[in-house]
Structure formats: structure tokens, C-alpha cells
PDB file of C-alpha atoms and ligand atoms in Angstrom:
ATOM      1  CA  MET A 297     -39.876 -45.175  36.470  1.00 92.00           C
ATOM      2  CA  ARG A 298     -36.817 -44.768  38.227  1.00 97.00           C
ATOM      3  CA  LEU A 299     -33.922 -43.919  35.635  1.00 98.00           C
ATOM      4  CA  VAL A 300     -30.366 -43.590  35.366  1.00 98.00           C
ATOM      5  CA  ASP A 301     -28.188 -42.403  32.409  1.00 98.00           C
ATOM      6  CA  SER A 302     -24.758 -44.190  33.150  1.00 98.00           C
ATOM      7  CA  HIS A 303     -22.711 -42.284  30.077  1.00 98.00           C
ATOM      8  CA  CYS A 304     -24.230 -39.090  28.836  1.00 98.00           C
ATOM      9  CA  HIS A 305     -21.933 -36.563  27.154  1.00 98.00           C
ATOM     10  CA  LEU A 306     -23.758 -33.273  28.786  1.00 98.00           C
ATOM     11  CA  ASN A 307     -20.287 -31.725  28.527  1.00 98.00           C
ATOM     12  CA  ALA A 308     -19.937 -31.690  24.180  1.00 98.00           C
ATOM     13  CA  ASP A 309     -20.677 -28.503  22.969  1.00 97.00           C
ATOM     14  CA  ARG A 310     -24.296 -29.107  21.896  1.00 97.00           C
ATOM     15  CA  PHE A 311     -25.515 -29.276  25.182  1.00 98.00           C
ATOM     16  CA  ASP A 312     -23.606 -25.700  26.234  1.00 96.00           C
ATOM     17  CA  ALA A 313     -26.788 -23.256  25.136  1.00 97.00           C
ATOM     18  CA  ASP A 314     -29.362 -25.397  27.178  1.00 97.00           C
ATOM     19  CA  VAL A 315     -28.004 -27.876  29.554  1.00 97.00           C
ATOM     20  CA  ALA A 316     -30.235 -26.516  32.612  1.00 97.00           C
ATOM     21  CA  ASP A 317     -33.126 -27.201  30.660  1.00 98.00           C
ATOM     22  CA  VAL A 318     -32.129 -30.618  29.275  1.00 98.00           C
ATOM     23  CA  LEU A 319     -31.499 -31.598  32.682  1.00 98.00           C
ATOM     24  CA  GLU A 320     -34.925 -30.532  34.326  1.00 98.00           C
ATOM     25  CA  GLN A 321     -36.610 -32.659  32.052  1.00 98.00           C
ATOM     26  CA  ALA A 322     -34.607 -35.495  32.761  1.00 98.00           C
ATOM     27  CA  ARG A 323     -35.712 -35.103  36.075  1.00 97.00           C
ATOM     28  CA  ASN A 324     -39.220 -34.810  35.384  1.00 97.00           C
ATOM     29  CA  THR A 325     -38.887 -38.467  33.252  1.00 97.00           C
ATOM     30  CA  GLY A 326     -37.318 -39.977  36.332  1.00 97.00           C
ATOM     31  CA  LEU A 327     -33.628 -39.944  36.146  1.00 98.00           C
ATOM     32  CA  GLU A 328     -31.902 -39.908  39.715  1.00 97.00           C
ATOM     33  CA  ARG A 329     -27.835 -40.358  38.305  1.00 97.00           C
ATOM     34  CA  ILE A 330     -26.471 -39.304  35.072  1.00 98.00           C
ATOM     35  CA  LEU A 331     -22.759 -39.664  34.896  1.00 98.00           C
ATOM     36  CA  VAL A 332     -20.594 -37.364  32.337  1.00 98.00           C
ATOM     37  CA  PRO A 333     -17.869 -39.079  30.765  1.00 98.00           C
ATOM     38  CA  GLY A 334     -15.285 -37.040  29.462  1.00 98.00           C
ATOM     39  CA  TRP A 335     -13.196 -38.059  26.044  1.00 98.00           C
ATOM     40  CA  ASN A 336     -10.121 -35.695  25.806  1.00 98.00           C
ATOM     41  CA  VAL A 337      -8.763 -32.872  28.280  1.00 98.00           C
ATOM     42  CA  ARG A 338     -11.522 -29.817  27.312  1.00 98.00           C
ATOM     43  CA  SER A 339     -14.545 -32.350  27.593  1.00 98.00           C
ATOM     44  CA  CYS A 340     -12.655 -34.046  31.039  1.00 98.00           C
ATOM     45  CA  ASP A 341     -12.599 -30.357  32.788  1.00 98.00           C
ATOM     46  CA  ARG A 342     -16.241 -29.143  30.994  1.00 98.00           C
ATOM     47  CA  ALA A 343     -17.598 -32.706  33.164  1.00 98.00           C
ATOM     48  CA  LEU A 344     -15.572 -31.821  36.285  1.00 98.00           C
ATOM     49  CA  VAL A 345     -17.479 -28.203  35.941  1.00 98.00           C
ATOM     50  CA  LEU A 346     -20.843 -29.942  35.418  1.00 98.00           C
ATOM     51  CA  ALA A 347     -20.540 -32.432  38.229  1.00 97.00           C
ATOM     52  CA  GLY A 348     -19.106 -30.068  40.362  1.00 96.00           C
ATOM     53  CA  GLU A 349     -22.493 -27.654  39.393  1.00 96.00           C
ATOM     54  CA  HIS A 350     -25.023 -30.091  40.036  1.00 96.00           C
ATOM     55  CA  ALA A 351     -24.769 -32.505  43.112  1.00 95.00           C
ATOM     56  CA  TRP A 352     -26.754 -35.156  41.383  1.00 96.00           C
ATOM     57  CA  LEU A 353     -24.326 -35.280  38.567  1.00 98.00           C
ATOM     58  CA  ASP A 354     -20.921 -37.467  38.267  1.00 98.00           C
ATOM     59  CA  ALA A 355     -17.960 -36.952  36.442  1.00 98.00           C
ATOM     60  CA  SER A 356     -15.588 -39.697  34.408  1.00 98.00           C
ATOM     61  CA  VAL A 357     -12.466 -38.618  33.267  1.00 98.00           C
ATOM     62  CA  GLY A 358     -10.322 -40.335  30.638  1.00 98.00           C
ATOM     63  CA  VAL A 359      -9.486 -40.880  26.829  1.00 98.00           C
ATOM     64  CA  HIS A 360     -11.227 -41.939  24.292  1.00 97.00           C
ATOM     65  CA  PRO A 361      -9.485 -44.499  21.272  1.00 97.00           C
ATOM     66  CA  HIS A 362     -10.443 -41.800  18.650  1.00 96.00           C
ATOM     67  CA  ASP A 363      -8.320 -39.074  20.602  1.00 97.00           C
ATOM     68  CA  ALA A 364      -5.452 -41.712  21.682  1.00 96.00           C
ATOM     69  CA  ALA A 365      -3.304 -40.023  19.518  1.00 95.00           C
ATOM     70  CA  LYS A 366      -4.052 -36.592  20.534  1.00 96.00           C
ATOM     71  CA  VAL A 367      -3.782 -36.492  24.373  1.00 96.00           C
ATOM     72  CA  ASP A 368      -0.031 -35.880  25.181  1.00 96.00           C
ATOM     73  CA  ASP A 369       1.702 -36.389  28.378  1.00 96.00           C
ATOM     74  CA  ALA A 370       1.118 -33.020  29.598  1.00 97.00           C
ATOM     75  CA  GLY A 371      -2.757 -33.763  29.029  1.00 97.00           C
ATOM     76  CA  TRP A 372      -2.707 -37.165  30.589  1.00 98.00           C
ATOM     77  CA  GLN A 373      -1.320 -35.826  33.395  1.00 98.00           C
ATOM     78  CA  GLY A 374      -3.638 -33.209  34.101  1.00 98.00           C
ATOM     79  CA  ILE A 375      -6.384 -35.967  33.354  1.00 98.00           C
ATOM     80  CA  ALA A 376      -4.952 -38.608  36.143  1.00 98.00           C
ATOM     81  CA  ARG A 377      -5.253 -35.816  38.676  1.00 98.00           C
ATOM     82  CA  ALA A 378      -8.671 -35.043  38.119  1.00 98.00           C
ATOM     83  CA  ALA A 379      -9.171 -38.692  38.702  1.00 98.00           C
ATOM     84  CA  LEU A 380      -8.438 -38.282  41.920  1.00 97.00           C
ATOM     85  CA  GLU A 381     -11.619 -35.824  42.434  1.00 97.00           C
ATOM     86  CA  SER A 382     -14.168 -36.885  44.556  1.00 96.00           C
ATOM     87  CA  THR A 383     -16.485 -35.756  41.884  1.00 97.00           C
ATOM     88  CA  VAL A 384     -14.767 -38.063  39.341  1.00 98.00           C
ATOM     89  CA  VAL A 385     -16.661 -42.011  39.652  1.00 98.00           C
ATOM     90  CA  ALA A 386     -15.049 -43.584  36.724  1.00 98.00           C
ATOM     91  CA  ILE A 387     -12.313 -43.791  34.209  1.00 98.00           C
ATOM     92  CA  GLY A 388     -13.028 -43.076  30.871  1.00 96.00           C
ATOM     93  CA  GLU A 389     -14.192 -43.263  28.165  1.00 98.00           C
ATOM     94  CA  THR A 390     -11.405 -45.127  26.883  1.00 98.00           C
ATOM     95  CA  GLY A 391     -11.480 -48.626  24.869  1.00 98.00           C
ATOM     96  CA  LEU A 392     -10.947 -49.378  21.110  1.00 97.00           C
ATOM     97  CA  ASP A 393     -12.651 -48.610  18.255  1.00 97.00           C
ATOM     98  CA  TYR A 394     -11.465 -50.731  14.891  1.00 97.00           C
ATOM     99  CA  ASP A 395     -14.596 -49.484  13.025  1.00 96.00           C
ATOM    100  CA  ARG A 396     -13.511 -45.954  12.264  1.00 94.00           C
ATOM    101  CA  VAL A 397      -9.826 -45.651  13.318  1.00 93.00           C
ATOM    102  CA  PHE A 398      -9.623 -42.064  13.998  1.00 94.00           C
ATOM    103  CA  SER A 399      -6.132 -42.548  15.993  1.00 94.00           C
ATOM    104  CA  PRO A 400      -4.049 -45.666  15.124  1.00 96.00           C
ATOM    105  CA  ILE A 401      -4.321 -48.707  16.659  1.00 97.00           C
ATOM    106  CA  PRO A 402      -1.358 -49.180  18.061  1.00 97.00           C
ATOM    107  CA  ASP A 403      -1.927 -45.275  19.875  1.00 97.00           C
ATOM    108  CA  GLN A 404      -5.538 -46.998  20.576  1.00 97.00           C
ATOM    109  CA  LEU A 405      -4.044 -49.453  22.710  1.00 98.00           C
ATOM    110  CA  THR A 406      -1.011 -47.600  24.631  1.00 98.00           C
ATOM    111  CA  ASN A 407      -4.156 -45.223  25.301  1.00 98.00           C
ATOM    112  CA  LEU A 408      -5.952 -48.080  26.723  1.00 98.00           C
ATOM    113  CA  ARG A 409      -3.090 -49.507  28.890  1.00 98.00           C
ATOM    114  CA  ARG A 410      -2.704 -46.358  30.751  1.00 98.00           C
ATOM    115  CA  ASN A 411      -6.608 -45.647  31.403  1.00 98.00           C
ATOM    116  CA  LEU A 412      -6.738 -49.131  33.009  1.00 98.00           C
ATOM    117  CA  ARG A 413      -3.752 -48.544  34.748  1.00 98.00           C
ATOM    118  CA  LEU A 414      -5.547 -45.333  36.127  1.00 98.00           C
ATOM    119  CA  ALA A 415      -8.865 -47.335  36.929  1.00 98.00           C
ATOM    120  CA  LEU A 416      -6.652 -49.765  39.058  1.00 98.00           C
ATOM    121  CA  ASP A 417      -4.212 -47.079  40.979  1.00 98.00           C
ATOM    122  CA  THR A 418      -7.725 -45.117  41.830  1.00 97.00           C
ATOM    123  CA  GLY A 419      -9.849 -47.971  42.424  1.00 97.00           C
ATOM    124  CA  LYS A 420     -12.259 -46.224  40.207  1.00 98.00           C
ATOM    125  CA  PRO A 421     -13.981 -48.529  37.205  1.00 98.00           C
ATOM    126  CA  ALA A 422     -12.777 -48.352  33.653  1.00 98.00           C
ATOM    127  CA  ILE A 423     -15.661 -47.248  31.006  1.00 98.00           C
ATOM    128  CA  LEU A 424     -14.806 -48.985  27.658  1.00 98.00           C
ATOM    129  CA  HIS A 425     -16.037 -47.740  24.212  1.00 98.00           C
ATOM    130  CA  CYS A 426     -15.330 -50.990  22.112  1.00 97.00           C
ATOM    131  CA  ARG A 427     -16.601 -51.123  18.150  1.00 96.00           C
ATOM    132  CA  SER A 428     -15.692 -53.365  15.090  1.00 96.00           C
ATOM    133  CA  SER A 429     -16.379 -52.894  11.639  1.00 95.00           C
ATOM    134  CA  ALA A 430     -20.088 -54.280  10.729  1.00 93.00           C
ATOM    135  CA  GLY A 431     -19.663 -58.302  10.836  1.00 93.00           C
ATOM    136  CA  ARG A 432     -16.125 -58.157  12.332  1.00 96.00           C
ATOM    137  CA  ARG A 433     -15.296 -58.736  15.955  1.00 97.00           C
ATOM    138  CA  ASP A 434     -11.701 -57.832  15.912  1.00 97.00           C
ATOM    139  CA  GLY A 435     -12.306 -55.068  18.391  1.00 97.00           C
ATOM    140  CA  GLN A 436     -14.097 -57.047  20.926  1.00 98.00           C
ATOM    141  CA  ASP A 437     -11.657 -59.872  20.653  1.00 98.00           C
ATOM    142  CA  ALA A 438      -8.412 -56.935  21.285  1.00 98.00           C
ATOM    143  CA  LEU A 439     -10.168 -55.783  24.585  1.00 98.00           C
ATOM    144  CA  LEU A 440     -10.799 -58.886  25.930  1.00 98.00           C
ATOM    145  CA  ASP A 441      -6.885 -59.546  25.298  1.00 98.00           C
ATOM    146  CA  GLU A 442      -6.327 -56.611  26.793  1.00 98.00           C
ATOM    147  CA  LEU A 443      -8.460 -56.975  30.101  1.00 98.00           C
ATOM    148  CA  ARG A 444      -6.571 -60.087  30.477  1.00 98.00           C
ATOM    149  CA  ALA A 445      -3.280 -58.787  30.150  1.00 98.00           C
ATOM    150  CA  ALA A 446      -3.710 -56.177  32.655  1.00 98.00           C
ATOM    151  CA  GLY A 447      -4.765 -58.366  34.980  1.00 98.00           C
ATOM    152  CA  VAL A 448      -8.541 -57.836  34.952  1.00 98.00           C
ATOM    153  CA  GLY A 449     -10.239 -60.600  36.804  1.00 94.00           C
ATOM    154  CA  GLY A 450      -7.113 -61.386  38.839  1.00 96.00           C
ATOM    155  CA  SER A 451      -5.926 -60.501  42.447  1.00 96.00           C
ATOM    156  CA  ALA A 452      -4.493 -56.749  42.093  1.00 97.00           C
ATOM    157  CA  TRP A 453      -7.977 -55.832  40.547  1.00 98.00           C
ATOM    158  CA  ALA A 454     -10.182 -57.705  43.133  1.00 97.00           C
ATOM    159  CA  ALA A 455      -8.110 -56.156  45.758  1.00 97.00           C
ATOM    160  CA  ALA A 456      -8.964 -52.649  44.361  1.00 97.00           C
ATOM    161  CA  PHE A 457     -12.691 -53.226  43.680  1.00 97.00           C
ATOM    162  CA  GLY A 458     -13.490 -56.179  45.730  1.00 96.00           C
ATOM    163  CA  GLU A 459     -16.995 -57.190  44.480  1.00 95.00           C
ATOM    164  CA  ARG A 460     -17.626 -54.263  42.353  1.00 98.00           C
ATOM    165  CA  PRO A 461     -17.162 -54.256  38.588  1.00 98.00           C
ATOM    166  CA  PRO A 462     -13.708 -53.226  37.821  1.00 98.00           C
ATOM    167  CA  ALA A 463     -15.107 -51.679  34.188  1.00 98.00           C
ATOM    168  CA  VAL A 464     -18.177 -51.172  32.048  1.00 98.00           C
ATOM    169  CA  ILE A 465     -18.455 -51.971  29.030  1.00 98.00           C
ATOM    170  CA  HIS A 466     -20.516 -49.225  27.456  1.00 98.00           C
ATOM    171  CA  SER A 467     -22.785 -49.049  24.533  1.00 98.00           C
ATOM    172  CA  PHE A 468     -22.708 -52.508  24.399  1.00 98.00           C
ATOM    173  CA  SER A 469     -21.525 -53.869  20.829  1.00 97.00           C
ATOM    174  CA  GLY A 470     -20.652 -57.496  19.856  1.00 97.00           C
ATOM    175  CA  PRO A 471     -21.492 -61.316  20.023  1.00 97.00           C
ATOM    176  CA  VAL A 472     -22.998 -63.126  23.293  1.00 98.00           C
ATOM    177  CA  ASP A 473     -19.998 -65.251  23.880  1.00 98.00           C
ATOM    178  CA  TYR A 474     -17.943 -61.792  23.843  1.00 98.00           C
ATOM    179  CA  ALA A 475     -20.500 -60.316  26.831  1.00 98.00           C
ATOM    180  CA  GLN A 476     -20.291 -63.669  28.691  1.00 98.00           C
ATOM    181  CA  ALA A 477     -16.525 -63.251  28.751  1.00 98.00           C
ATOM    182  CA  VAL A 478     -16.789 -59.514  29.956  1.00 98.00           C
ATOM    183  CA  LEU A 479     -19.179 -60.776  32.651  1.00 98.00           C
ATOM    184  CA  ASP A 480     -16.874 -63.846  33.713  1.00 98.00           C
ATOM    185  CA  LEU A 481     -14.397 -60.738  34.370  1.00 98.00           C
ATOM    186  CA  GLY A 482     -16.560 -59.129  36.338  1.00 98.00           C
ATOM    187  CA  LEU A 483     -17.640 -56.345  34.201  1.00 98.00           C
ATOM    188  CA  ALA A 484     -20.388 -54.300  34.187  1.00 98.00           C
ATOM    189  CA  ILE A 485     -22.465 -53.938  30.954  1.00 98.00           C
ATOM    190  CA  SER A 486     -24.431 -50.692  29.794  1.00 98.00           C
ATOM    191  CA  PHE A 487     -27.048 -50.780  26.767  1.00 98.00           C
ATOM    192  CA  SER A 488     -27.541 -48.037  24.762  1.00 98.00           C
ATOM    193  CA  GLY A 489     -29.639 -46.488  21.357  1.00 98.00           C
ATOM    194  CA  LEU A 490     -27.303 -48.324  19.512  1.00 97.00           C
ATOM    195  CA  VAL A 491     -29.314 -52.055  20.418  1.00 98.00           C
ATOM    196  CA  PHE A 492     -31.663 -50.573  18.109  1.00 98.00           C
ATOM    197  CA  ARG A 493     -29.661 -50.674  14.987  1.00 96.00           C
ATOM    198  CA  ARG A 494     -29.344 -53.164  12.223  1.00 95.00           C
ATOM    199  CA  GLY A 495     -26.560 -55.783  12.831  1.00 95.00           C
ATOM    200  CA  GLU A 496     -27.014 -55.525  16.633  1.00 96.00           C
ATOM    201  CA  GLU A 497     -29.253 -58.576  17.170  1.00 96.00           C
ATOM    202  CA  PRO A 498     -27.279 -60.118  19.690  1.00 97.00           C
ATOM    203  CA  SER A 499     -27.264 -57.205  22.591  1.00 98.00           C
ATOM    204  CA  ARG A 500     -31.412 -58.777  22.928  1.00 98.00           C
ATOM    205  CA  ASP A 501     -29.774 -61.916  24.166  1.00 98.00           C
ATOM    206  CA  VAL A 502     -27.660 -60.395  25.878  1.00 98.00           C
ATOM    207  CA  ALA A 503     -29.853 -58.255  27.800  1.00 98.00           C
ATOM    208  CA  SER A 504     -31.600 -61.148  28.894  1.00 98.00           C
ATOM    209  CA  PHE A 505     -28.951 -62.467  31.229  1.00 98.00           C
ATOM    210  CA  VAL A 506     -26.551 -59.976  32.672  1.00 98.00           C
ATOM    211  CA  PRO A 507     -27.002 -60.194  36.195  1.00 98.00           C
ATOM    212  CA  PRO A 508     -29.303 -57.283  37.238  1.00 98.00           C
ATOM    213  CA  GLU A 509     -26.411 -56.045  39.911  1.00 98.00           C
ATOM    214  CA  ARG A 510     -24.060 -54.941  36.995  1.00 98.00           C
ATOM    215  CA  LEU A 511     -27.040 -54.530  34.612  1.00 98.00           C
ATOM    216  CA  LEU A 512     -26.854 -50.591  33.295  1.00 98.00           C
ATOM    217  CA  VAL A 513     -28.588 -48.150  30.823  1.00 98.00           C
ATOM    218  CA  GLU A 514     -27.479 -45.230  29.067  1.00 98.00           C
ATOM    219  CA  THR A 515     -28.077 -42.549  26.225  1.00 98.00           C
ATOM    220  CA  ASP A 516     -24.299 -42.064  25.039  1.00 98.00           C
ATOM    221  CA  SER A 517     -25.893 -38.285  24.175  1.00 98.00           C
ATOM    222  CA  PRO A 518     -25.695 -36.598  21.958  1.00 97.00           C
ATOM    223  CA  PHE A 519     -25.458 -39.455  19.781  1.00 97.00           C
ATOM    224  CA  LEU A 520     -27.262 -42.906  19.228  1.00 96.00           C
ATOM    225  CA  ALA A 521     -30.707 -41.564  19.754  1.00 97.00           C
ATOM    226  CA  PRO A 522     -33.213 -44.549  20.014  1.00 97.00           C
ATOM    227  CA  PRO A 523     -36.570 -44.623  17.961  1.00 97.00           C
ATOM    228  CA  GLY A 524     -38.370 -41.999  18.801  1.00 95.00           C
ATOM    229  CA  ALA A 525     -35.483 -39.289  20.182  1.00 95.00           C
ATOM    230  CA  PRO A 526     -34.430 -36.772  17.722  1.00 93.00           C
ATOM    231  CA  ARG A 527     -31.863 -37.395  15.154  1.00 91.00           C
ATOM    232  CA  SER A 528     -30.323 -34.226  15.498  1.00 94.00           C
ATOM    233  CA  ARG A 529     -29.202 -34.746  19.394  1.00 97.00           C
ATOM    234  CA  ASN A 530     -30.050 -37.484  22.090  1.00 98.00           C
ATOM    235  CA  GLU A 531     -30.876 -36.113  25.492  1.00 98.00           C
ATOM    236  CA  PRO A 532     -30.710 -37.683  28.664  1.00 98.00           C
ATOM    237  CA  GLU A 533     -34.772 -38.295  29.330  1.00 98.00           C
ATOM    238  CA  TRP A 534     -34.549 -40.724  26.260  1.00 98.00           C
ATOM    239  CA  VAL A 535     -32.943 -43.127  28.235  1.00 98.00           C
ATOM    240  CA  ARG A 536     -36.351 -44.412  29.345  1.00 98.00           C
ATOM    241  CA  VAL A 537     -36.938 -46.222  25.041  1.00 98.00           C
ATOM    242  CA  THR A 538     -33.619 -48.588  25.696  1.00 98.00           C
ATOM    243  CA  ALA A 539     -34.798 -48.986  29.591  1.00 98.00           C
ATOM    244  CA  ALA A 540     -38.137 -50.121  28.383  1.00 98.00           C
ATOM    245  CA  TRP A 541     -36.297 -52.589  25.671  1.00 98.00           C
ATOM    246  CA  VAL A 542     -33.942 -53.973  28.518  1.00 98.00           C
ATOM    247  CA  ALA A 543     -37.204 -54.815  30.549  1.00 98.00           C
ATOM    248  CA  ASP A 544     -39.049 -56.730  27.343  1.00 98.00           C
ATOM    249  CA  ALA A 545     -35.725 -58.323  26.846  1.00 98.00           C
ATOM    250  CA  ARG A 546     -35.727 -59.551  30.361  1.00 98.00           C
ATOM    251  CA  ALA A 547     -39.754 -59.974  30.613  1.00 98.00           C
ATOM    252  CA  VAL A 548     -39.971 -58.032  33.225  1.00 97.00           C
ATOM    253  CA  ASP A 549     -41.998 -54.869  34.283  1.00 95.00           C
ATOM    254  CA  PRO A 550     -40.159 -51.430  33.415  1.00 91.00           C
ATOM    255  CA  GLU A 551     -41.285 -50.074  36.723  1.00 93.00           C
ATOM    256  CA  ALA A 552     -39.582 -52.786  38.415  1.00 94.00           C
ATOM    257  CA  LEU A 553     -36.674 -53.296  36.668  1.00 97.00           C
ATOM    258  CA  GLY A 554     -35.975 -49.224  37.970  1.00 97.00           C
ATOM    259  CA  PRO A 555     -35.021 -49.909  41.509  1.00 97.00           C
ATOM    260  CA  ASP A 556     -32.307 -52.354  40.184  1.00 97.00           C
ATOM    261  CA  LEU A 557     -30.718 -49.813  37.769  1.00 98.00           C
ATOM    262  CA  VAL A 558     -30.282 -47.224  40.291  1.00 97.00           C
ATOM    263  CA  GLY A 559     -28.555 -50.154  42.731  1.00 97.00           C
ATOM    264  CA  ALA A 560     -26.738 -51.439  39.796  1.00 98.00           C
ATOM    265  CA  TYR A 561     -25.376 -47.399  39.502  1.00 98.00           C
ATOM    266  CA  ASP A 562     -24.485 -47.117  42.739  1.00 97.00           C
ATOM    267  CA  ARG A 563     -22.993 -50.610  43.054  1.00 97.00           C
ATOM    268  CA  THR A 564     -20.700 -49.839  40.113  1.00 98.00           C
ATOM    269  CA  PHE A 565     -19.951 -45.907  40.504  1.00 98.00           C
ATOM    270  CA  PRO A 566     -19.968 -45.619  44.213  1.00 96.00           C
ATOM    271  CA  ARG A 567     -19.142 -41.678  45.630  1.00 90.00           C
ATOM    272  CA  SER A 568     -17.471 -40.232  48.254  1.00 84.00           C
ATOM    273  CA  ARG A 569     -19.848 -36.922  48.606  1.00 84.00           C
ATOM    274  CA  PRO A 570     -23.606 -37.006  49.464  1.00 80.00           C
ATOM    275  CA  ARG A 571     -26.033 -36.901  46.928  1.00 75.00           C
ATOM    276  CA  LEU A 572     -28.726 -34.620  47.127  1.00 62.00           C
TER     277      LEU A 572
HETATM  278 ZN1   ZN B 122     -19.237 -41.837  25.109  1.00 71.11          ZN
END
């Protein structure tokens, strides 16, 4: 099956020792694209190195909500410069985390706004993390407010992105009407192993109606192992489990879904350098 992993932290320390083996295994499983997102200064640097070393990998740079209060102005300026590199196809990951709140919420909001601004300025889509505590949706509702306040769906973003998604909801979590609202703003949605966890049941409905050209899958490795993957370290090859789940939710043959996933990836994350 043709596969992509739209969100895979090969830049995490846990992959330092054997990233070449992990990539070979991913290739053998059918993966054709992997996007390596940064979350702070160091991980953004590492994402750039990996995308420079492996022509089939893409990088993104930005600041995660967990690190919102930890990246200073000089660090942010470096990330904003790196965003212009040809290996960088997106901005993030950024977003809001109202579940763990490792950075105070006002700092998360300020950080989200600077990342969204960088996405608009570069024409590279924002990769958005959004989580609320179990049974709540305050993070998702706040994210929607922020997207609308930033003008997503309006003329400036349309001029920068055309028909392309201006942002991706990564590792989707939330209610059906929230998914509908982000799709109405033109966003893409990416599913991870999170969909198999208790409380994430609405994701199956959502997976059934995301337009194919805005439908992505990911592992969020080394996190969010789907059933069958080692809990200790998720790896890109396991995206096949989530892709099979998506195919089942859409009542389509997994083999037939593959070309759509690759097409959605290339449409969402176009790149200026050749893909080998
Ligand atoms: Zn992530």
C-alpha cells in the first residue's frame, strides 16, 4: 500500500541511534513521504538536518504549545528564518494543549498567533496540535476562535494558499461539529493512533467524511502507538494500522486509499526541491 506519515518526530532523541534502520523499514512498508515536525529550537534544527540528509523527508519548524513559554525571541527569530528553507514545507507543530498545560494558556495563545502569522507570511500551512481534558472541548473551541480571529478562511489566507489547506489539524481529537468547522475553514485533518483510545470515538465518523484531498494519516512517532505497535516507541511503518482504520471507516479498499493519501500530502505540502 502507498503510504505517507504526515507527522513523525524522527528528530526525537529516541531515534538518534537507528534512524537509518527506521527509514529503511518505513520504505519497505510502502511509505513515500514523511514529514518531520520540530517543536522547539533544537528539534527544528534536527528536522532540518534530517530533511537535508534524506531527500524524501520534509521538515516543518515552529513551537509546540508545551514549549510556548520556553522559546525566547532570539529562538523564535531563528525558527522564522529557518521557515524559509526549501526543505521546510510547513509551520509547526503549534496549537493549544488545554489538557496538560505545560505552558500557561496566555503563552500558548501568543505562541499560536506568531506561528499562524508565520504560516500566512510564508504560505506554508500551520500544523496544529489541539487537545482538551477528557470529556471537554475548550481547547478545540479556543483554537476555532483563534483561527477565525487570524482571518483563516478570509481573503489574505486565500491569496497566500489558493485552494491548498492553510493548516492541518494533526492527530485529530474532538467532536464531529468541530471537525466540520475546521473543514469549513479549508483545513486538512490528519489521523493518528490516538483514534484507538477511549473517548476518541467521534473520530471514526469524522474519518468517514473528510474530503479525500484533505485527508492525511500520521504516527506522531515516537508517541501514540496504534494497536500492534510497540508502546515503547512508535515508528513510521505503523501508520499502516491507522491507514487501514481510515479505509475501514470510509468503507474503501486500503490499497485504493493509498494514492489519495499521497495526493493529499503533495497538495497540502508542495515543495520546491525535487523529490527523488
Ligand atoms: Zn507531534
